[in-house]
mmCIF file of C-alpha atoms and ligand atoms in Angstrom:
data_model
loop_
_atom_site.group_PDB
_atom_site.id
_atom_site.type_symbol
_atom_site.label_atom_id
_atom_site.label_comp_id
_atom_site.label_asym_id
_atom_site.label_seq_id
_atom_site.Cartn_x
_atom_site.Cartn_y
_atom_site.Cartn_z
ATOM 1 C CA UNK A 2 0.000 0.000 0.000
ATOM 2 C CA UNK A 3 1.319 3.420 -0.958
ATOM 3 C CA UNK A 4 0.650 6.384 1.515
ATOM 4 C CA UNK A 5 -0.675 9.265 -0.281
ATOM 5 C CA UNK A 6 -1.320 12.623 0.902
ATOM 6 C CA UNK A 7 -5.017 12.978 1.040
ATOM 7 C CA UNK A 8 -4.510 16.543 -0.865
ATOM 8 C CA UNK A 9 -8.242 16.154 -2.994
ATOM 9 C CA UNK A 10 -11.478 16.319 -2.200
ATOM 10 C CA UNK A 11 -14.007 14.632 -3.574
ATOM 11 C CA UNK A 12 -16.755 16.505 -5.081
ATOM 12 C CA UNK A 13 -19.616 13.971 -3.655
ATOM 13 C CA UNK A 14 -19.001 12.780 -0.265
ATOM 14 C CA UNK A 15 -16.386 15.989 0.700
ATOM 15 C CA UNK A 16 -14.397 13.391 2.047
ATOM 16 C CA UNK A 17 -10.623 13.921 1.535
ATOM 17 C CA UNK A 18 -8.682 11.479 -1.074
ATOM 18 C CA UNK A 19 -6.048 11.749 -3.368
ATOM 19 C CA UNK A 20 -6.278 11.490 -7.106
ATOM 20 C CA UNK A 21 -3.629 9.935 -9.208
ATOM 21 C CA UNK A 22 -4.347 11.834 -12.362
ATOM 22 C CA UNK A 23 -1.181 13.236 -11.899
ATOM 23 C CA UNK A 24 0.810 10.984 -10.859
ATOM 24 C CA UNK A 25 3.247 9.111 -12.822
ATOM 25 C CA UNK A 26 1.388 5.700 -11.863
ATOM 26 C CA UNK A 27 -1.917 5.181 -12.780
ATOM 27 C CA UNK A 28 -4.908 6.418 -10.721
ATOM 28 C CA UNK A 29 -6.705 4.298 -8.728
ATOM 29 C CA UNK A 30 -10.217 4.625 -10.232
ATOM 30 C CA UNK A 31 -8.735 3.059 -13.205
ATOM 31 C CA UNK A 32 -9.561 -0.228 -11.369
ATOM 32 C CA UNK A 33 -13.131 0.718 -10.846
ATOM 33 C CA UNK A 34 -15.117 0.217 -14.247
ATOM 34 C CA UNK A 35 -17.817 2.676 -14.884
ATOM 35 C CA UNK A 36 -20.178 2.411 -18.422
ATOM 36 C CA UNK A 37 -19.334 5.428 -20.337
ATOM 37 C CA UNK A 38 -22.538 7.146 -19.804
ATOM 38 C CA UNK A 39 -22.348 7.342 -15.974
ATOM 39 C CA UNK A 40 -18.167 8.595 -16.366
ATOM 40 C CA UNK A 41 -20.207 11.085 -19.022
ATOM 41 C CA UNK A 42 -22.528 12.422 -16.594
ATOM 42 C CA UNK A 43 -20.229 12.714 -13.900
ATOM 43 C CA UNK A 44 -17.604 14.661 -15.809
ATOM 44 C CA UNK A 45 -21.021 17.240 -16.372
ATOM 45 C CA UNK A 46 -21.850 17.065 -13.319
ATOM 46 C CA UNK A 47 -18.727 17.286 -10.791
ATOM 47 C CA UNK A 48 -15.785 19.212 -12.073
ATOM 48 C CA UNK A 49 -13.068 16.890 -10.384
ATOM 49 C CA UNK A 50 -12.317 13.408 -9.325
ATOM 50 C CA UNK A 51 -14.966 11.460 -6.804
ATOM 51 C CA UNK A 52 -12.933 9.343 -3.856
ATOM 52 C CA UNK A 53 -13.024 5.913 -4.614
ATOM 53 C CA UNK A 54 -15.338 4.879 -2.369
ATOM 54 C CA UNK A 55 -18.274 7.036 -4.019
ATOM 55 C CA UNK A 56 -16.999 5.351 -7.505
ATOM 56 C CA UNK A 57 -17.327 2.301 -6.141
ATOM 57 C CA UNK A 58 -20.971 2.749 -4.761
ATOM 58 C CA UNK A 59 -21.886 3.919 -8.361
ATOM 59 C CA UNK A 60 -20.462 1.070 -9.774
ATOM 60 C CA UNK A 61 -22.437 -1.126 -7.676
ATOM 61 C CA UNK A 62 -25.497 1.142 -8.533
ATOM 62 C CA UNK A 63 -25.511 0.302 -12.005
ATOM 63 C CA UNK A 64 -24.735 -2.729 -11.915
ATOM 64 C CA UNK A 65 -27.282 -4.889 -12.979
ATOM 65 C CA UNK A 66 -30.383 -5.759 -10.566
ATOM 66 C CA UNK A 67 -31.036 -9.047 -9.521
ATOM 67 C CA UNK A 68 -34.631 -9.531 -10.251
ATOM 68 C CA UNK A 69 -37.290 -10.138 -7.662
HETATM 69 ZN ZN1 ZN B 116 -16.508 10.488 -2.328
#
């Protein structure tokens, strides 16, 4: 585990994080997958990075329902 400054803050939750965009390694939320429409309406509708935790509860949000 690296130890990054928690220097961002994340539009959603305004809980502190750090985003790897620019960082020589890749950023975290590159392992979270996200359908193109929900990155699309994020990128509209927050200006910066989300934490990864509030990436990973919208990945789980549209993930397909079980039925029932
Ligand atoms: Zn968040």
């Amino acid at each position: 585990m690296t130890d990054l400054p928690a220097d961002d803050t994340c539009p959603r939750c305004g809980g502190g994080f750090h985003c790897g965009v620019n960082d020589t390694t890749p950023c975290a939320c590159t392992t979270i997958r996200l359908d193109r429409q929900t990155l699309a309406r994020l990128r509209e509708r927050y200006s910066s990075c989300l934490c990864l935790r509030c990436l990973a509860e919208l990945a789980r949000a549209e993930a397909p329902q079980p039925s029932g």
